[in-house]
Amino acid sequence: MERKLLGQVGVDSGQLVIIDPCYIESEWQGRESVLGVDFWGQGQEKIFNLLNCEGIQIERIGGKCRVITNDAEAMMKRIKLLSEDIKQKIVTAPYTDSTYDKVCDITLTEDQGGQLNFKMGHAGLGVAFHSGLGDGIYDVYATYKDIEGWGKRIVKVEIELLDDEHLEEINERFGMK
């Protein structure tokens, strides 16, 4: 078997998706409908408690909170006012029915990745996962094998998100030896 660098993939969202490109146009959904508001930041816990006391239901998704609402604009204004009242920073963003928001939910799970389903709900559209320590340029390698009757074929693809050398450099930079 032979291992060879295929190329590099750039990451600016801290996550990657493996998908057959023939599904991108038919299955990838843009931000068509706003379903609620996501919020996170310095005042997240206080705002969670304040909204909860008002009877507003809030989900915790990874490191952020989500309010499902029909009036996302009003909820974002409410959250911003609360953050000003408590003098702590908060970030808000609309939560939509987009495939991108679904990918974000998948990568914020405990497993840091998982199955991305087709619009009809069945598995197989792709797999989404968190990219190591976040953004960057990552090497993509193929392992080739000579398959009798077929010739040289790719039998495995690997994305090297973190190697020992990179981890050592990060640990030294941040004094985490």
mmCIF file with all atom_site columns, C-alpha atoms in Angstrom:
data_model
loop_
_atom_site.group_PDB
_atom_site.id
_atom_site.type_symbol
_atom_site.label_atom_id
_atom_site.label_alt_id
_atom_site.label_comp_id
_atom_site.label_asym_id
_atom_site.label_entity_id
_atom_site.label_seq_id
_atom_site.pdbx_PDB_ins_code
_atom_site.Cartn_x
_atom_site.Cartn_y
_atom_site.Cartn_z
_atom_site.occupancy
_atom_site.B_iso_or_equiv
_atom_site.pdbx_formal_charge
_atom_site.auth_seq_id
_atom_site.auth_comp_id
_atom_site.auth_asym_id
_atom_site.auth_atom_id
_atom_site.pdbx_PDB_model_num
ATOM 1   C CA . MET A 1 1   ? 0.000   0.000  0.000   1.00 0.00 ? 1   MET A CA 1
ATOM 2   C CA . GLU A 1 2   ? 1.070   3.555  -0.708  1.00 0.00 ? 2   GLU A CA 1
ATOM 3   C CA . ARG A 1 3   ? 0.104   6.752  1.136   1.00 0.00 ? 3   ARG A CA 1
ATOM 4   C CA . LYS A 1 4   ? 0.163   10.032 -0.787  1.00 0.00 ? 4   LYS A CA 1
ATOM 5   C CA . LEU A 1 5   ? -0.798  13.667 -0.128  1.00 0.00 ? 5   LEU A CA 1
ATOM 6   C CA . LEU A 1 6   ? -3.865  14.496 -2.240  1.00 0.00 ? 6   LEU A CA 1
ATOM 7   C CA . GLY A 1 7   ? -4.054  18.161 -1.270  1.00 0.00 ? 7   GLY A CA 1
ATOM 8   C CA . GLN A 1 8   ? -5.218  20.467 1.466   1.00 0.00 ? 8   GLN A CA 1
ATOM 9   C CA . VAL A 1 9   ? -8.572  21.616 2.770   1.00 0.00 ? 9   VAL A CA 1
ATOM 10  C CA . GLY A 1 10  ? -9.124  25.037 4.316   1.00 0.00 ? 10  GLY A CA 1
ATOM 11  C CA . VAL A 1 11  ? -11.359 25.438 7.359   1.00 0.00 ? 11  VAL A CA 1
ATOM 12  C CA . ASP A 1 12  ? -12.862 28.727 8.534   1.00 0.00 ? 12  ASP A CA 1
ATOM 13  C CA . SER A 1 13  ? -15.870 27.410 10.496  1.00 0.00 ? 13  SER A CA 1
ATOM 14  C CA . GLY A 1 14  ? -14.074 24.876 12.699  1.00 0.00 ? 14  GLY A CA 1
ATOM 15  C CA . GLN A 1 15  ? -15.800 21.955 10.977  1.00 0.00 ? 15  GLN A CA 1
ATOM 16  C CA . LEU A 1 16  ? -15.752 19.800 7.862   1.00 0.00 ? 16  LEU A CA 1
ATOM 17  C CA . VAL A 1 17  ? -18.302 17.750 5.933   1.00 0.00 ? 17  VAL A CA 1
ATOM 18  C CA . ILE A 1 18  ? -17.687 14.704 3.772   1.00 0.00 ? 18  ILE A CA 1
ATOM 19  C CA . ILE A 1 19  ? -20.327 14.650 1.045   1.00 0.00 ? 19  ILE A CA 1
ATOM 20  C CA . ASP A 1 20  ? -20.798 13.362 -2.504  1.00 0.00 ? 20  ASP A CA 1
ATOM 21  C CA . PRO A 1 21  ? -20.749 16.565 -4.597  1.00 0.00 ? 21  PRO A CA 1
ATOM 22  C CA . CYS A 1 22  ? -23.731 15.373 -6.651  1.00 0.00 ? 22  CYS A CA 1
ATOM 23  C CA . TYR A 1 23  ? -25.933 16.082 -3.595  1.00 0.00 ? 23  TYR A CA 1
ATOM 24  C CA . ILE A 1 24  ? -24.813 19.641 -2.942  1.00 0.00 ? 24  ILE A CA 1
ATOM 25  C CA . GLU A 1 25  ? -27.299 21.349 -5.266  1.00 0.00 ? 25  GLU A CA 1
ATOM 26  C CA . SER A 1 26  ? -30.273 19.104 -4.475  1.00 0.00 ? 26  SER A CA 1
ATOM 27  C CA . GLU A 1 27  ? -29.792 18.548 -0.741  1.00 0.00 ? 27  GLU A CA 1
ATOM 28  C CA . TRP A 1 28  ? -27.909 21.562 0.639   1.00 0.00 ? 28  TRP A CA 1
ATOM 29  C CA . GLN A 1 29  ? -30.457 24.007 1.986   1.00 0.00 ? 29  GLN A CA 1
ATOM 30  C CA . GLY A 1 30  ? -29.835 27.712 2.450   1.00 0.00 ? 30  GLY A CA 1
ATOM 31  C CA . ARG A 1 31  ? -31.314 29.886 5.194   1.00 0.00 ? 31  ARG A CA 1
ATOM 32  C CA . GLU A 1 32  ? -34.945 29.833 4.087   1.00 0.00 ? 32  GLU A CA 1
ATOM 33  C CA . SER A 1 33  ? -36.760 30.002 7.421   1.00 0.00 ? 33  SER A CA 1
ATOM 34  C CA . VAL A 1 34  ? -35.684 31.444 10.754  1.00 0.00 ? 34  VAL A CA 1
ATOM 35  C CA . LEU A 1 35  ? -36.679 29.022 13.520  1.00 0.00 ? 35  LEU A CA 1
ATOM 36  C CA . GLY A 1 36  ? -35.249 30.773 16.549  1.00 0.00 ? 36  GLY A CA 1
ATOM 37  C CA . VAL A 1 37  ? -32.239 32.462 18.128  1.00 0.00 ? 37  VAL A CA 1
ATOM 38  C CA . ASP A 1 38  ? -28.895 31.097 19.270  1.00 0.00 ? 38  ASP A CA 1
ATOM 39  C CA . PHE A 1 39  ? -26.933 33.009 21.896  1.00 0.00 ? 39  PHE A CA 1
ATOM 40  C CA . TRP A 1 40  ? -23.616 32.608 23.679  1.00 0.00 ? 40  TRP A CA 1
ATOM 41  C CA . GLY A 1 41  ? -20.972 34.628 25.459  1.00 0.00 ? 41  GLY A CA 1
ATOM 42  C CA . GLN A 1 42  ? -19.951 36.108 28.788  1.00 0.00 ? 42  GLN A CA 1
ATOM 43  C CA . GLY A 1 43  ? -23.529 36.646 30.051  1.00 0.00 ? 43  GLY A CA 1
ATOM 44  C CA . GLN A 1 44  ? -24.959 33.424 28.690  1.00 0.00 ? 44  GLN A CA 1
ATOM 45  C CA . GLU A 1 45  ? -25.826 31.785 32.019  1.00 0.00 ? 45  GLU A CA 1
ATOM 46  C CA . LYS A 1 46  ? -27.407 34.909 33.495  1.00 0.00 ? 46  LYS A CA 1
ATOM 47  C CA . ILE A 1 47  ? -29.509 35.472 30.383  1.00 0.00 ? 47  ILE A CA 1
ATOM 48  C CA . PHE A 1 48  ? -30.458 31.791 30.315  1.00 0.00 ? 48  PHE A CA 1
ATOM 49  C CA . ASN A 1 49  ? -31.758 32.129 33.884  1.00 0.00 ? 49  ASN A CA 1
ATOM 50  C CA . LEU A 1 50  ? -33.547 35.445 33.242  1.00 0.00 ? 50  LEU A CA 1
ATOM 51  C CA . LEU A 1 51  ? -35.342 34.109 30.156  1.00 0.00 ? 51  LEU A CA 1
ATOM 52  C CA . ASN A 1 52  ? -36.127 30.850 31.932  1.00 0.00 ? 52  ASN A CA 1
ATOM 53  C CA . CYS A 1 53  ? -37.748 32.820 34.797  1.00 0.00 ? 53  CYS A CA 1
ATOM 54  C CA . GLU A 1 54  ? -39.959 34.488 32.175  1.00 0.00 ? 54  GLU A CA 1
ATOM 55  C CA . GLY A 1 55  ? -41.164 31.023 31.116  1.00 0.00 ? 55  GLY A CA 1
ATOM 56  C CA . ILE A 1 56  ? -39.165 30.948 27.894  1.00 0.00 ? 56  ILE A CA 1
ATOM 57  C CA . GLN A 1 57  ? -37.944 27.467 26.972  1.00 0.00 ? 57  GLN A CA 1
ATOM 58  C CA . ILE A 1 58  ? -34.244 27.301 26.130  1.00 0.00 ? 58  ILE A CA 1
ATOM 59  C CA . GLU A 1 59  ? -32.154 24.409 24.808  1.00 0.00 ? 59  GLU A CA 1
ATOM 60  C CA . ARG A 1 60  ? -28.443 24.002 25.429  1.00 0.00 ? 60  ARG A CA 1
ATOM 61  C CA . ILE A 1 61  ? -26.608 23.004 22.253  1.00 0.00 ? 61  ILE A CA 1
ATOM 62  C CA . GLY A 1 62  ? -22.901 22.495 22.848  1.00 0.00 ? 62  GLY A CA 1
ATOM 63  C CA . GLY A 1 63  ? -21.571 25.766 24.241  1.00 0.00 ? 63  GLY A CA 1
ATOM 64  C CA . LYS A 1 64  ? -24.537 27.894 23.211  1.00 0.00 ? 64  LYS A CA 1
ATOM 65  C CA . CYS A 1 65  ? -28.218 28.318 24.040  1.00 0.00 ? 65  CYS A CA 1
ATOM 66  C CA . ARG A 1 66  ? -31.195 28.227 21.659  1.00 0.00 ? 66  ARG A CA 1
ATOM 67  C CA . VAL A 1 67  ? -34.670 29.737 21.896  1.00 0.00 ? 67  VAL A CA 1
ATOM 68  C CA . ILE A 1 68  ? -37.218 28.494 19.352  1.00 0.00 ? 68  ILE A CA 1
ATOM 69  C CA . THR A 1 69  ? -39.522 31.391 18.510  1.00 0.00 ? 69  THR A CA 1
ATOM 70  C CA . ASN A 1 70  ? -41.708 32.769 15.723  1.00 0.00 ? 70  ASN A CA 1
ATOM 71  C CA . ASP A 1 71  ? -40.290 36.259 16.302  1.00 0.00 ? 71  ASP A CA 1
ATOM 72  C CA . ALA A 1 72  ? -36.514 35.884 16.225  1.00 0.00 ? 72  ALA A CA 1
ATOM 73  C CA . GLU A 1 73  ? -35.916 39.596 15.697  1.00 0.00 ? 73  GLU A CA 1
ATOM 74  C CA . ALA A 1 74  ? -37.816 40.523 18.877  1.00 0.00 ? 74  ALA A CA 1
ATOM 75  C CA . MET A 1 75  ? -36.026 37.767 20.847  1.00 0.00 ? 75  MET A CA 1
ATOM 76  C CA . MET A 1 76  ? -32.604 38.987 19.668  1.00 0.00 ? 76  MET A CA 1
ATOM 77  C CA . LYS A 1 77  ? -33.511 42.519 20.787  1.00 0.00 ? 77  LYS A CA 1
ATOM 78  C CA . ARG A 1 78  ? -34.710 41.145 24.156  1.00 0.00 ? 78  ARG A CA 1
ATOM 79  C CA . ILE A 1 79  ? -31.448 39.242 24.662  1.00 0.00 ? 79  ILE A CA 1
ATOM 80  C CA . LYS A 1 80  ? -29.354 42.293 23.690  1.00 0.00 ? 80  LYS A CA 1
ATOM 81  C CA . LEU A 1 81  ? -31.281 44.462 26.189  1.00 0.00 ? 81  LEU A CA 1
ATOM 82  C CA . LEU A 1 82  ? -30.742 41.885 28.930  1.00 0.00 ? 82  LEU A CA 1
ATOM 83  C CA . SER A 1 83  ? -27.013 41.769 28.152  1.00 0.00 ? 83  SER A CA 1
ATOM 84  C CA . GLU A 1 84  ? -26.845 45.562 28.434  1.00 0.00 ? 84  GLU A CA 1
ATOM 85  C CA . ASP A 1 85  ? -28.752 45.456 31.754  1.00 0.00 ? 85  ASP A CA 1
ATOM 86  C CA . ILE A 1 86  ? -26.334 42.933 33.256  1.00 0.00 ? 86  ILE A CA 1
ATOM 87  C CA . LYS A 1 87  ? -23.343 44.614 31.541  1.00 0.00 ? 87  LYS A CA 1
ATOM 88  C CA . GLN A 1 88  ? -22.037 41.395 30.015  1.00 0.00 ? 88  GLN A CA 1
ATOM 89  C CA . LYS A 1 89  ? -21.333 40.543 26.405  1.00 0.00 ? 89  LYS A CA 1
ATOM 90  C CA . ILE A 1 90  ? -23.562 38.221 24.449  1.00 0.00 ? 90  ILE A CA 1
ATOM 91  C CA . VAL A 1 91  ? -23.657 37.199 20.797  1.00 0.00 ? 91  VAL A CA 1
ATOM 92  C CA . THR A 1 92  ? -26.911 36.370 19.038  1.00 0.00 ? 92  THR A CA 1
ATOM 93  C CA . ALA A 1 93  ? -27.533 34.720 15.689  1.00 0.00 ? 93  ALA A CA 1
ATOM 94  C CA . PRO A 1 94  ? -30.662 33.529 13.951  1.00 0.00 ? 94  PRO A CA 1
ATOM 95  C CA . TYR A 1 95  ? -31.149 29.750 14.039  1.00 0.00 ? 95  TYR A CA 1
ATOM 96  C CA . THR A 1 96  ? -32.439 28.587 10.661  1.00 0.00 ? 96  THR A CA 1
ATOM 97  C CA . ASP A 1 97  ? -33.497 25.482 8.788   1.00 0.00 ? 97  ASP A CA 1
ATOM 98  C CA . SER A 1 98  ? -30.247 25.604 6.776   1.00 0.00 ? 98  SER A CA 1
ATOM 99  C CA . THR A 1 99  ? -27.999 22.612 6.282   1.00 0.00 ? 99  THR A CA 1
ATOM 100 C CA . TYR A 1 100 ? -25.153 24.719 7.692   1.00 0.00 ? 100 TYR A CA 1
ATOM 101 C CA . ASP A 1 101 ? -27.014 25.133 11.010  1.00 0.00 ? 101 ASP A CA 1
ATOM 102 C CA . LYS A 1 102 ? -27.655 21.360 11.071  1.00 0.00 ? 102 LYS A CA 1
ATOM 103 C CA . VAL A 1 103 ? -23.918 20.775 10.569  1.00 0.00 ? 103 VAL A CA 1
ATOM 104 C CA . CYS A 1 104 ? -23.150 23.146 13.450  1.00 0.00 ? 104 CYS A CA 1
ATOM 105 C CA . ASP A 1 105 ? -25.535 21.225 15.725  1.00 0.00 ? 105 ASP A CA 1
ATOM 106 C CA . ILE A 1 106 ? -23.866 17.921 14.776  1.00 0.00 ? 106 ILE A CA 1
ATOM 107 C CA . THR A 1 107 ? -20.339 19.192 15.453  1.00 0.00 ? 107 THR A CA 1
ATOM 108 C CA . LEU A 1 108 ? -21.339 20.639 18.838  1.00 0.00 ? 108 LEU A CA 1
ATOM 109 C CA . THR A 1 109 ? -22.369 17.224 20.194  1.00 0.00 ? 109 THR A CA 1
ATOM 110 C CA . GLU A 1 110 ? -20.265 15.270 22.678  1.00 0.00 ? 110 GLU A CA 1
ATOM 111 C CA . ASP A 1 111 ? -18.941 13.125 19.786  1.00 0.00 ? 111 ASP A CA 1
ATOM 112 C CA . GLN A 1 112 ? -17.936 16.313 17.911  1.00 0.00 ? 112 GLN A CA 1
ATOM 113 C CA . GLY A 1 113 ? -19.478 14.933 14.742  1.00 0.00 ? 113 GLY A CA 1
ATOM 114 C CA . GLY A 1 114 ? -22.002 12.598 13.232  1.00 0.00 ? 114 GLY A CA 1
ATOM 115 C CA . GLN A 1 115 ? -24.438 11.736 10.489  1.00 0.00 ? 115 GLN A CA 1
ATOM 116 C CA . LEU A 1 116 ? -25.914 14.391 8.192   1.00 0.00 ? 116 LEU A CA 1
ATOM 117 C CA . ASN A 1 117 ? -29.215 13.116 6.846   1.00 0.00 ? 117 ASN A CA 1
ATOM 118 C CA . PHE A 1 118 ? -30.962 13.669 3.533   1.00 0.00 ? 118 PHE A CA 1
ATOM 119 C CA . LYS A 1 119 ? -33.948 16.061 3.505   1.00 0.00 ? 119 LYS A CA 1
ATOM 120 C CA . MET A 1 120 ? -36.240 13.005 3.633   1.00 0.00 ? 120 MET A CA 1
ATOM 121 C CA . GLY A 1 121 ? -34.602 12.036 6.950   1.00 0.00 ? 121 GLY A CA 1
ATOM 122 C CA . HIS A 1 122 ? -32.561 8.957  6.020   1.00 0.00 ? 122 HIS A CA 1
ATOM 123 C CA . ALA A 1 123 ? -28.815 8.610  6.548   1.00 0.00 ? 123 ALA A CA 1
ATOM 124 C CA . GLY A 1 124 ? -26.180 8.930  3.867   1.00 0.00 ? 124 GLY A CA 1
ATOM 125 C CA . LEU A 1 125 ? -25.991 12.583 2.832   1.00 0.00 ? 125 LEU A CA 1
ATOM 126 C CA . GLY A 1 126 ? -22.700 13.070 4.609   1.00 0.00 ? 126 GLY A CA 1
ATOM 127 C CA . VAL A 1 127 ? -20.729 13.119 7.806   1.00 0.00 ? 127 VAL A CA 1
ATOM 128 C CA . ALA A 1 128 ? -19.923 16.336 9.656   1.00 0.00 ? 128 ALA A CA 1
ATOM 129 C CA . PHE A 1 129 ? -17.194 16.733 12.267  1.00 0.00 ? 129 PHE A CA 1
ATOM 130 C CA . HIS A 1 130 ? -15.248 19.295 14.275  1.00 0.00 ? 130 HIS A CA 1
ATOM 131 C CA . SER A 1 131 ? -11.807 20.072 12.850  1.00 0.00 ? 131 SER A CA 1
ATOM 132 C CA . GLY A 1 132 ? -9.319  19.391 15.621  1.00 0.00 ? 132 GLY A CA 1
ATOM 133 C CA . LEU A 1 133 ? -8.456  22.734 17.192  1.00 0.00 ? 133 LEU A CA 1
ATOM 134 C CA . GLY A 1 134 ? -10.557 24.740 14.739  1.00 0.00 ? 134 GLY A CA 1
ATOM 135 C CA . ASP A 1 135 ? -9.633  26.771 11.682  1.00 0.00 ? 135 ASP A CA 1
ATOM 136 C CA . GLY A 1 136 ? -6.616  26.175 9.503   1.00 0.00 ? 136 GLY A CA 1
ATOM 137 C CA . ILE A 1 137 ? -5.288  24.323 6.470   1.00 0.00 ? 137 ILE A CA 1
ATOM 138 C CA . TYR A 1 138 ? -5.284  20.537 6.800   1.00 0.00 ? 138 TYR A CA 1
ATOM 139 C CA . ASP A 1 139 ? -3.497  17.880 4.740   1.00 0.00 ? 139 ASP A CA 1
ATOM 140 C CA . VAL A 1 140 ? -5.613  15.204 3.050   1.00 0.00 ? 140 VAL A CA 1
ATOM 141 C CA . TYR A 1 141 ? -3.960  11.844 2.315   1.00 0.00 ? 141 TYR A CA 1
ATOM 142 C CA . ALA A 1 142 ? -5.006  8.846  0.242   1.00 0.00 ? 142 ALA A CA 1
ATOM 143 C CA . THR A 1 143 ? -3.910  5.281  0.805   1.00 0.00 ? 143 THR A CA 1
ATOM 144 C CA . TYR A 1 144 ? -3.719  3.296  -2.436  1.00 0.00 ? 144 TYR A CA 1
ATOM 145 C CA . LYS A 1 145 ? -3.839  -0.439 -2.949  1.00 0.00 ? 145 LYS A CA 1
ATOM 146 C CA . ASP A 1 146 ? -3.569  -2.565 -6.071  1.00 0.00 ? 146 ASP A CA 1
ATOM 147 C CA . ILE A 1 147 ? -6.901  -4.385 -6.343  1.00 0.00 ? 147 ILE A CA 1
ATOM 148 C CA . GLU A 1 148 ? -6.830  -7.446 -8.564  1.00 0.00 ? 148 GLU A CA 1
ATOM 149 C CA . GLY A 1 149 ? -8.808  -6.819 -11.727 1.00 0.00 ? 149 GLY A CA 1
ATOM 150 C CA . TRP A 1 150 ? -9.228  -3.103 -10.940 1.00 0.00 ? 150 TRP A CA 1
ATOM 151 C CA . GLY A 1 151 ? -5.707  -1.770 -10.582 1.00 0.00 ? 151 GLY A CA 1
ATOM 152 C CA . LYS A 1 152 ? -4.531  0.915  -8.197  1.00 0.00 ? 152 LYS A CA 1
ATOM 153 C CA . ARG A 1 153 ? -7.453  2.293  -6.153  1.00 0.00 ? 153 ARG A CA 1
ATOM 154 C CA . ILE A 1 154 ? -7.919  4.604  -3.184  1.00 0.00 ? 154 ILE A CA 1
ATOM 155 C CA . VAL A 1 155 ? -8.858  2.438  -0.189  1.00 0.00 ? 155 VAL A CA 1
ATOM 156 C CA . LYS A 1 156 ? -8.709  5.080  2.534   1.00 0.00 ? 156 LYS A CA 1
ATOM 157 C CA . VAL A 1 157 ? -8.732  8.876  2.832   1.00 0.00 ? 157 VAL A CA 1
ATOM 158 C CA . GLU A 1 158 ? -7.390  10.626 5.934   1.00 0.00 ? 158 GLU A CA 1
ATOM 159 C CA . ILE A 1 159 ? -7.535  14.261 6.973   1.00 0.00 ? 159 ILE A CA 1
ATOM 160 C CA . GLU A 1 160 ? -4.690  15.031 9.338   1.00 0.00 ? 160 GLU A CA 1
ATOM 161 C CA . LEU A 1 161 ? -6.230  17.492 11.781  1.00 0.00 ? 161 LEU A CA 1
ATOM 162 C CA . LEU A 1 162 ? -3.615  17.292 14.531  1.00 0.00 ? 162 LEU A CA 1
ATOM 163 C CA . ASP A 1 163 ? -0.219  15.656 14.473  1.00 0.00 ? 163 ASP A CA 1
ATOM 164 C CA . ASP A 1 164 ? 2.196   15.264 17.374  1.00 0.00 ? 164 ASP A CA 1
ATOM 165 C CA . GLU A 1 165 ? 4.511   18.005 16.053  1.00 0.00 ? 165 GLU A CA 1
ATOM 166 C CA . HIS A 1 166 ? 1.635   20.507 15.840  1.00 0.00 ? 166 HIS A CA 1
ATOM 167 C CA . LEU A 1 167 ? 0.412   19.592 19.334  1.00 0.00 ? 167 LEU A CA 1
ATOM 168 C CA . GLU A 1 168 ? 3.906   20.071 20.782  1.00 0.00 ? 168 GLU A CA 1
ATOM 169 C CA . GLU A 1 169 ? 4.141   23.515 19.142  1.00 0.00 ? 169 GLU A CA 1
ATOM 170 C CA . ILE A 1 170 ? 0.753   24.536 20.554  1.00 0.00 ? 170 ILE A CA 1
ATOM 171 C CA . ASN A 1 171 ? 1.608   23.234 24.027  1.00 0.00 ? 171 ASN A CA 1
ATOM 172 C CA . GLU A 1 172 ? 4.888   25.181 24.029  1.00 0.00 ? 172 GLU A CA 1
ATOM 173 C CA . ARG A 1 173 ? 3.198   28.374 22.784  1.00 0.00 ? 173 ARG A CA 1
ATOM 174 C CA . PHE A 1 174 ? 0.547   28.251 25.504  1.00 0.00 ? 174 PHE A CA 1
ATOM 175 C CA . GLY A 1 175 ? 2.767   26.847 28.258  1.00 0.00 ? 175 GLY A CA 1
ATOM 176 C CA . MET A 1 176 ? 0.867   23.578 28.527  1.00 0.00 ? 176 MET A CA 1
ATOM 177 C CA . LYS A 1 177 ? 3.800   21.160 28.630  1.00 0.00 ? 177 LYS A CA 1
#
